[in-house]
Short mmCIF file of N, CA and C in Angstrom, two decimals:
data_model
loop_
_atom_site.label_atom_id
_atom_site.label_comp_id
_atom_site.label_asym_id
_atom_site.label_seq_id
_atom_site.Cartn_x
_atom_site.Cartn_y
_atom_site.Cartn_z
N MET A 165 -14.74 75.02 -7.83
CA MET A 165 -14.81 73.64 -7.90
C MET A 165 -14.12 72.74 -7.24
N THR A 166 -14.67 71.53 -7.34
CA THR A 166 -14.38 70.46 -6.96
C THR A 166 -13.84 69.75 -7.85
N GLU A 167 -12.50 69.21 -6.99
CA GLU A 167 -11.98 67.99 -8.46
C GLU A 167 -12.65 66.76 -7.83
N HIS A 168 -12.50 66.03 -9.23
CA HIS A 168 -13.14 64.63 -8.73
C HIS A 168 -11.99 63.74 -8.32
N ILE A 169 -11.98 63.27 -7.41
CA ILE A 169 -11.18 62.35 -7.09
C ILE A 169 -11.45 60.93 -6.78
N PRO A 170 -11.01 59.79 -7.95
CA PRO A 170 -11.20 58.51 -8.06
C PRO A 170 -11.39 57.50 -6.40
N HIS A 171 -12.56 56.92 -6.73
CA HIS A 171 -12.32 56.29 -5.64
C HIS A 171 -11.83 55.22 -4.82
N VAL A 172 -10.51 55.18 -4.64
CA VAL A 172 -9.51 54.11 -4.15
C VAL A 172 -9.74 53.08 -3.51
N GLN A 173 -10.37 53.66 -2.40
CA GLN A 173 -10.56 52.68 -1.17
C GLN A 173 -11.84 51.75 -1.73
N GLY A 174 -12.72 52.09 -2.82
CA GLY A 174 -13.63 50.98 -3.31
C GLY A 174 -12.94 50.02 -4.09
N ASP A 175 -12.19 50.65 -4.98
CA ASP A 175 -11.41 49.63 -6.11
C ASP A 175 -10.27 48.24 -4.78
N SER A 176 -10.03 48.77 -4.37
CA SER A 176 -8.86 48.40 -3.22
C SER A 176 -9.72 46.92 -2.09
N THR A 177 -10.92 47.13 -1.86
CA THR A 177 -11.95 46.59 -1.52
C THR A 177 -12.57 45.27 -2.60
N GLU A 178 -12.93 45.81 -3.50
CA GLU A 178 -13.64 45.32 -4.69
C GLU A 178 -12.08 43.89 -5.08
N SER A 179 -10.96 44.53 -5.01
CA SER A 179 -10.06 43.21 -5.76
C SER A 179 -9.33 42.57 -4.36
N ASP A 180 -9.53 42.97 -2.99
CA ASP A 180 -9.42 42.29 -1.81
C ASP A 180 -10.31 40.70 -2.41
N PRO A 181 -11.33 41.00 -2.14
CA PRO A 181 -12.10 39.36 -2.66
C PRO A 181 -12.01 38.87 -3.22
N ILE A 182 -11.63 39.45 -4.61
CA ILE A 182 -11.10 38.97 -6.09
C ILE A 182 -9.87 38.19 -5.75
N ALA A 183 -9.13 39.09 -5.14
CA ALA A 183 -7.63 38.68 -4.92
C ALA A 183 -7.54 37.01 -4.21
N ALA A 184 -8.45 37.03 -2.82
CA ALA A 184 -8.59 35.92 -2.23
C ALA A 184 -9.07 34.88 -3.09
N SER A 185 -9.80 35.10 -3.78
CA SER A 185 -10.68 34.05 -4.69
C SER A 185 -10.00 33.44 -5.20
N LEU A 186 -8.59 34.21 -5.90
CA LEU A 186 -7.58 34.02 -6.83
C LEU A 186 -7.06 33.05 -6.10
N GLN A 187 -6.38 33.19 -4.95
CA GLN A 187 -5.96 32.50 -4.21
C GLN A 187 -5.75 31.42 -3.97
N ARG A 188 -7.44 31.54 -3.59
CA ARG A 188 -8.04 30.29 -3.49
C ARG A 188 -8.23 29.15 -4.08
N LEU A 189 -8.27 29.80 -5.11
CA LEU A 189 -8.42 28.84 -6.97
C LEU A 189 -7.09 28.31 -7.14
N SER A 190 -6.06 29.20 -6.99
CA SER A 190 -4.66 28.92 -7.10
C SER A 190 -4.31 27.63 -6.63
N LYS A 191 -4.47 27.65 -4.72
CA LYS A 191 -4.46 26.72 -4.20
C LYS A 191 -5.16 25.03 -4.75
N LYS A 192 -6.69 25.61 -5.13
CA LYS A 192 -7.22 24.00 -5.67
C LYS A 192 -6.57 23.50 -6.90
N ILE A 193 -5.94 24.61 -7.65
CA ILE A 193 -5.34 24.15 -8.78
C ILE A 193 -4.19 23.34 -8.41
N GLN A 194 -3.17 23.80 -7.86
CA GLN A 194 -1.98 23.35 -7.27
C GLN A 194 -2.18 21.35 -6.57
N LEU A 195 -3.61 21.79 -5.54
CA LEU A 195 -3.75 20.75 -4.65
C LEU A 195 -4.15 19.43 -6.04
N ILE A 196 -5.34 19.83 -7.51
CA ILE A 196 -5.73 19.18 -7.82
C ILE A 196 -4.45 18.57 -9.08
N ALA A 197 -3.43 19.14 -8.98
CA ALA A 197 -2.70 19.10 -10.12
C ALA A 197 -1.60 18.08 -9.30
N ASP A 198 -1.33 18.20 -8.20
CA ASP A 198 -0.56 17.24 -7.04
C ASP A 198 -1.64 15.86 -7.11
N ALA A 199 -2.76 16.44 -7.03
CA ALA A 199 -3.50 14.57 -6.84
C ALA A 199 -3.22 13.82 -8.62
N VAL A 200 -3.10 14.75 -9.70
CA VAL A 200 -3.06 14.28 -10.68
C VAL A 200 -1.66 13.66 -11.06
N LYS A 201 -0.50 14.09 -10.61
CA LYS A 201 -0.10 13.77 -10.35
C LYS A 201 0.76 12.33 -9.79
N ALA A 202 0.20 12.49 -8.43
CA ALA A 202 -0.05 11.26 -7.55
C ALA A 202 -0.46 10.01 -8.40
N LEU A 203 -2.01 10.40 -9.08
CA LEU A 203 -2.51 9.34 -9.56
C LEU A 203 -2.00 8.50 -11.06
N HIS A 204 -1.01 9.49 -11.37
CA HIS A 204 -0.66 9.38 -12.91
C HIS A 204 0.78 8.01 -12.28
N GLN A 205 1.60 8.43 -10.93
CA GLN A 205 2.78 7.69 -10.69
C GLN A 205 2.20 6.13 -10.15
N ASP A 206 0.71 6.53 -9.34
CA ASP A 206 -0.26 5.21 -8.97
C ASP A 206 -0.13 4.10 -10.36
N ARG A 207 -0.70 4.86 -11.26
CA ARG A 207 -1.27 4.07 -12.55
C ARG A 207 -0.11 3.47 -12.78
N ILE A 208 1.42 4.34 -12.66
CA ILE A 208 2.27 3.48 -13.44
C ILE A 208 3.29 2.00 -13.22
N GLN A 209 2.96 2.64 -11.54
CA GLN A 209 3.52 1.35 -10.85
C GLN A 209 2.43 -0.09 -10.72
N LEU A 210 1.14 0.46 -10.88
CA LEU A 210 0.27 -0.71 -11.12
C LEU A 210 0.32 -0.86 -12.93
N GLU A 211 0.66 -0.23 -13.53
CA GLU A 211 0.66 -0.93 -15.00
C GLU A 211 2.42 -2.07 -14.69
N THR A 212 3.31 -1.29 -14.03
CA THR A 212 4.20 -2.38 -13.83
C THR A 212 4.16 -3.52 -13.34
N LYS A 213 3.16 -3.58 -12.05
CA LYS A 213 2.61 -4.53 -11.25
C LYS A 213 2.11 -5.88 -11.99
N ILE A 214 0.85 -5.22 -12.85
CA ILE A 214 0.15 -6.39 -13.66
C ILE A 214 1.56 -7.08 -14.87
N GLU A 215 2.36 -5.94 -15.62
CA GLU A 215 3.34 -6.56 -16.35
C GLU A 215 4.31 -7.87 -15.69
N ASP A 216 4.48 -7.65 -14.78
CA ASP A 216 5.11 -8.50 -13.85
C ASP A 216 4.49 -9.45 -13.55
N ALA A 217 2.88 -9.78 -13.27
CA ALA A 217 2.03 -11.05 -13.23
C ALA A 217 2.05 -11.42 -14.45
N GLN A 218 1.45 -10.69 -15.37
CA GLN A 218 1.51 -11.24 -16.83
C GLN A 218 3.22 -12.04 -17.10
N LYS A 219 4.02 -11.29 -17.07
CA LYS A 219 5.45 -12.18 -17.26
C LYS A 219 5.43 -13.72 -16.46
N ARG A 220 5.21 -13.42 -14.87
CA ARG A 220 5.35 -14.90 -13.77
C ARG A 220 4.17 -15.85 -14.69
N ILE A 221 3.33 -15.25 -14.82
CA ILE A 221 2.15 -16.22 -15.38
C ILE A 221 2.48 -17.01 -16.64
N GLN A 222 2.95 -15.83 -17.43
CA GLN A 222 3.72 -16.64 -18.93
C GLN A 222 4.76 -17.54 -18.82
N HIS A 223 5.60 -17.37 -17.70
CA HIS A 223 6.13 -18.29 -17.46
C HIS A 223 6.20 -19.99 -16.66
N ILE A 224 4.72 -19.76 -15.78
CA ILE A 224 4.20 -21.13 -15.53
C ILE A 224 4.07 -21.61 -16.51
N LEU A 225 2.79 -20.81 -17.25
CA LEU A 225 2.30 -21.82 -18.18
C LEU A 225 3.22 -22.61 -19.39
N SER A 226 4.49 -21.55 -19.35
CA SER A 226 5.57 -22.55 -20.16
C SER A 226 6.14 -23.30 -20.04
N ARG A 227 5.99 -23.62 -18.49
CA ARG A 227 6.21 -24.41 -17.58
C ARG A 227 5.47 -25.65 -17.74
N LEU A 228 4.13 -25.68 -17.93
CA LEU A 228 3.55 -26.64 -17.84
C LEU A 228 3.44 -27.48 -19.16
N PRO A 229 3.09 -28.95 -19.07
CA PRO A 229 3.35 -29.92 -20.18
C PRO A 229 2.65 -29.36 -21.45
N GLU A 230 2.76 -29.71 -22.77
CA GLU A 230 2.02 -29.60 -24.04
C GLU A 230 0.57 -30.24 -23.63
N GLN A 231 -0.32 -29.62 -24.04
CA GLN A 231 -1.44 -30.45 -24.35
C GLN A 231 -1.52 -31.83 -24.49
N SER A 232 -0.88 -31.91 -25.87
CA SER A 232 -0.92 -33.45 -26.23
C SER A 232 -0.03 -34.53 -25.52
N ASP A 233 0.78 -34.01 -24.18
CA ASP A 233 1.49 -34.48 -23.54
C ASP A 233 0.51 -35.76 -22.61
N GLY A 234 0.76 -36.50 -22.26
CA GLY A 234 0.05 -37.56 -21.52
C GLY A 234 0.03 -37.42 -20.19
N ARG A 235 1.43 -36.32 -19.83
CA ARG A 235 1.55 -36.36 -18.27
C ARG A 235 0.71 -34.70 -18.16
N GLN A 236 0.05 -34.46 -18.56
CA GLN A 236 -0.58 -33.07 -18.20
C GLN A 236 -1.56 -33.14 -17.16
N LEU A 237 -1.80 -32.04 -16.28
CA LEU A 237 -2.38 -32.16 -15.36
C LEU A 237 -3.49 -31.33 -15.73
N ASN A 238 -4.36 -32.46 -15.02
CA ASN A 238 -5.68 -31.74 -15.21
C ASN A 238 -5.99 -30.90 -13.88
N LEU A 239 -5.81 -29.46 -13.69
CA LEU A 239 -5.56 -28.90 -12.78
C LEU A 239 -7.16 -28.44 -11.85
N LEU A 240 -8.10 -29.05 -12.62
CA LEU A 240 -9.41 -28.35 -11.81
C LEU A 240 -9.93 -29.73 -11.54
N SER A 241 -9.42 -30.93 -11.66
CA SER A 241 -10.39 -31.82 -10.93
C SER A 241 -9.56 -32.39 -9.58
N GLU A 242 -10.36 -33.14 -9.14
CA GLU A 242 -10.19 -33.44 -7.63
C GLU A 242 -9.22 -34.07 -7.88
N PRO A 243 -8.17 -34.31 -7.10
CA PRO A 243 -6.51 -34.95 -6.82
C PRO A 243 -6.82 -36.46 -6.87
N VAL A 244 -6.20 -36.89 -7.80
CA VAL A 244 -6.42 -38.42 -7.65
C VAL A 244 -5.40 -39.18 -6.88
N THR A 245 -5.71 -40.34 -6.00
CA THR A 245 -5.32 -40.85 -5.46
C THR A 245 -3.92 -42.22 -6.01
N PRO A 246 -3.07 -42.19 -6.01
CA PRO A 246 -2.17 -43.26 -6.55
C PRO A 246 -2.63 -44.48 -6.49
N THR A 247 -2.91 -45.59 -7.48
CA THR A 247 -3.75 -46.47 -7.40
C THR A 247 -2.50 -48.18 -6.97
N ASN A 248 -1.28 -47.66 -6.73
CA ASN A 248 -0.22 -48.28 -6.34
C ASN A 248 -0.57 -49.25 -5.22
N PRO A 249 -0.16 -50.48 -5.48
CA PRO A 249 -0.65 -51.35 -4.10
C PRO A 249 0.65 -51.16 -2.78
N GLU A 250 1.60 -50.85 -3.83
CA GLU A 250 2.75 -50.58 -2.49
C GLU A 250 2.94 -49.32 -1.85
N ASP A 251 2.52 -48.33 -2.21
CA ASP A 251 2.55 -46.71 -1.55
C ASP A 251 0.49 -46.87 -1.17
N ASP A 252 0.11 -47.67 -0.10
CA ASP A 252 -1.03 -47.43 0.45
C ASP A 252 -0.96 -46.49 1.31
N ASN A 253 -0.30 -45.81 1.72
CA ASN A 253 -0.29 -44.42 3.02
C ASN A 253 -0.19 -45.27 4.45
N GLU A 254 0.13 -46.51 4.62
CA GLU A 254 0.15 -47.08 6.11
C GLU A 254 1.38 -46.67 5.91
N PRO A 255 1.23 -46.29 7.91
CA PRO A 255 3.22 -46.33 8.12
C PRO A 255 4.03 -47.99 7.55
N THR A 256 5.23 -47.42 7.69
CA THR A 256 5.71 -48.96 7.58
C THR A 256 6.30 -49.34 9.08
N THR A 257 6.11 -50.50 9.47
CA THR A 257 6.82 -51.33 11.11
C THR A 257 7.86 -51.71 11.04
N HIS A 258 8.69 -51.17 9.81
CA HIS A 258 10.52 -51.85 10.03
C HIS A 258 10.60 -51.60 11.03
#
C-alpha cells in the first residue's frame, strides 16, 4: 500500500499568489493611510489660514468708522474728487 502524502507543492503555489496579493494590498493600504494623513495635515493648515484671514478681516472691519459716522467711506462708489478750490491738483510755480 502506498501512503497518502499531502500535496505540499500545490499549497505553496496557491499561497504564493495569495501572499503576493496580500502584500500588494498591504502596500496600497499604507499608501492610502499616508494620503489620508497628508490630507488631514493640509486641512489643518487651510483651517489655520482661514482663521487668520477671518481675524485680519475682523481687525480691518473694527477699524472702519461706525455706520452712523458721517465720515463713513463708500467703498463701492467711484472716488470723489475734492471740491476744495485751493487743491485743484495743478503744479505750483513758486
